[in-house]
Structures are given as structure tokens and as C-alpha cells.
């Protein structure tokens, strides 16, 4: 990808987030979007080499709209300030865990898992973790996983960016209702999501070299995805 060009455009849209400016620079947006989607097509092919559940996906299945839904937001700016794609079994609207690619000035990242689940699915995941805790710990306390993502609650996800790495966007302050407060591995039950991420520099996506670096990160996230998706499969 020409990430420098993409980042430059996103910086411009952040300063000029209005329809007139966008329409005047529509050709630049189309070029940036086309380049980003070509990169995502390569990412899908590479991820499919170690996770064949995504092999059937098209770019359209994974890339998010650039236009914001402003109906319920006090921020009425019409366009996003980032480009993102979620590569998972049933596409970007799925509740399955997958692989997320995010380009945003000063806030580029790679993420695995899923940042949102219905409460009944989250409860089922917590029950499965308790039922198979040794396997779960073997995944999320593996040396490579800890190196890339850290432990639960080690990072923060804020409106103005995220920590360099993290596991879990948000945590409960105490045990979830119906679960034992004295459970030895309570930190995994207090998680409100099972999302892990690693920040990367804005220059990370320049050219094609990022594909292999991305694969290294997502290979480590895959066992967690597999664990969670075995539960989610009963609900999708």
C-alpha cells in the first residue's frame, strides 16, 4: 500500500470533514480507497494460508464504510478519520472473532478477536473459559501472545488512541453476575470482550513488506479466535 498517501489523505479529512471538501477531493479518496482495498485483498489471501475460514471472503465483505452514521452521535462530521477492515468467517458484521486492520494517523494497529458480543454470547464464552481453563491459559499466557498483546487490562482504548498493546478493551470492576468472586483466574471473566491489539507505526503499511509482519501477529491471535469462535458458532 501507499500508506504515506493514505495517511496524508486521512490527515486532510480530519481537518476538512465536510461534504464540500470531500467532493472537491473525491478523486484522491477513490485512489486511496482503491489502494487500501488492494492491500486488504492481499491480506485476506495471506491470512487464509493459516486460517482457511476466511478464504472465501471478498474485500467487500471486510472493508468498513467511510461514511459515518451520525443519527445518534453528537459529532455530525460526515466522514470517518480512518480506514478499517475486519477479516473473519462471516465478514465485518459478524460477532465472530477475526482480524482487524486499522489505518489512522498516529493510531495504526492490528487487532484480533472481537470487540463486541451480545451478553448471552459473552456469558457463554466465560463459561467455556472456566470449563477449559488450562487450554485458555495455554493460549493467552503463551510467551508470544504476551509479547504482542500483554495481559488483561494492560492496555487502554481511548477516543484519542490506544496503548501500544493490549488485551481487553474494558474490564468489569468485579466478578460478573453469576460467577464466583473468588475464582483463581477471575481476570478472564471480568473481561467485557476478547480483543487484543498491537499498535504499529504509520509507516508500517508502506509497500508490501507489512503482509508478512501482519501474518506473524495474526498467527498468534488465531488460537484465541478459534477458542472464542467455537462458542460463537452456536449463536450465528
XYZ file of C-alpha atoms in Angstrom, residues 47-159:
113
model
C -4.372 -14.926 6.354
C -6.206 -17.703 4.512
C -2.907 -19.605 4.338
C -3.102 -20.240 8.095
C -6.844 -19.705 8.672
C -8.889 -21.184 5.843
C -12.165 -19.972 7.384
C -11.576 -16.604 5.676
C -10.541 -17.933 2.262
C -13.998 -17.285 0.741
C -14.139 -13.608 1.721
C -14.095 -10.738 -0.741
C -12.782 -7.279 0.007
C -16.368 -6.027 0.062
C -17.127 -8.468 2.906
C -14.460 -6.930 5.111
C -13.954 -3.189 4.488
C -15.999 -0.722 6.535
C -17.831 2.245 5.077
C -16.048 5.584 5.168
C -19.293 7.445 5.735
C -20.307 7.886 9.361
C -23.754 7.150 10.762
C -24.436 10.421 12.574
C -28.036 9.779 13.605
C -27.279 9.093 17.263
C -23.962 10.922 17.619
C -23.305 14.482 18.787
C -20.430 14.508 16.264
C -22.104 15.269 12.941
C -18.951 15.169 10.796
C -19.902 13.010 7.797
C -16.696 11.017 7.314
C -14.508 8.749 9.385
C -10.885 9.635 10.088
C -9.605 6.132 9.488
C -9.840 3.159 7.139
C -10.561 -0.264 8.575
C -11.257 -3.854 7.589
C -12.386 -6.824 9.691
C -11.462 -10.194 8.207
C -13.448 -13.015 9.786
C -15.560 -16.016 8.906
C -18.815 -14.145 8.239
C -17.456 -10.733 7.358
C -17.301 -7.368 9.065
C -20.828 -7.506 10.552
C -20.258 -10.825 12.281
C -19.927 -11.351 16.021
C -17.201 -13.923 15.336
C -13.621 -13.209 16.255
C -11.310 -12.230 13.415
C -8.500 -9.968 12.268
C -8.772 -6.188 12.152
C -6.570 -3.784 10.160
C -6.776 -0.087 11.028
C -5.095 2.876 9.349
C -5.356 6.205 11.163
C -2.746 8.944 11.599
C -0.862 8.231 14.816
C -3.110 5.294 15.654
C -2.474 2.459 13.181
C -2.949 -1.027 14.586
C -3.517 -4.737 14.097
C -6.142 -6.397 16.288
C -7.536 -9.868 16.838
C -10.657 -11.265 18.454
C -13.935 -9.392 18.739
C -14.623 -6.111 20.499
C -18.382 -6.599 20.897
C -20.613 -9.554 21.786
C -24.224 -9.855 22.934
C -24.393 -10.526 26.658
C -25.607 -14.101 26.238
C -22.653 -14.919 23.973
C -20.195 -13.226 26.334
C -21.619 -15.265 29.225
C -21.225 -18.450 27.191
C -17.589 -17.551 26.481
C -16.941 -17.003 30.178
C -18.459 -20.383 30.989
C -16.327 -22.070 28.327
C -13.182 -20.417 29.674
C -13.932 -21.807 33.143
C -14.693 -25.233 31.692
C -11.452 -25.378 29.707
C -9.211 -23.044 31.683
C -5.966 -24.946 31.077
C -6.350 -24.657 27.308
C -7.330 -20.988 27.586
C -4.307 -20.148 29.735
C -2.079 -22.057 27.352
C -3.267 -19.693 24.598
C -3.378 -16.280 26.261
C -0.382 -16.756 28.559
C 1.814 -18.121 25.808
C 5.063 -16.158 25.573
C 4.371 -14.867 22.063
C 0.833 -13.788 22.957
C 2.057 -11.874 25.997
C 4.827 -10.278 23.959
C 2.441 -8.982 21.301
C -0.640 -8.182 23.401
C 0.031 -8.386 27.151
C -2.318 -9.450 29.937
C -5.971 -8.464 30.547
C -6.339 -4.773 31.291
C -2.718 -3.919 30.451
C -3.758 -1.503 27.709
C -6.386 1.149 27.250
C -8.603 2.041 24.321
C -9.429 5.743 24.339
C -11.105 8.157 21.950
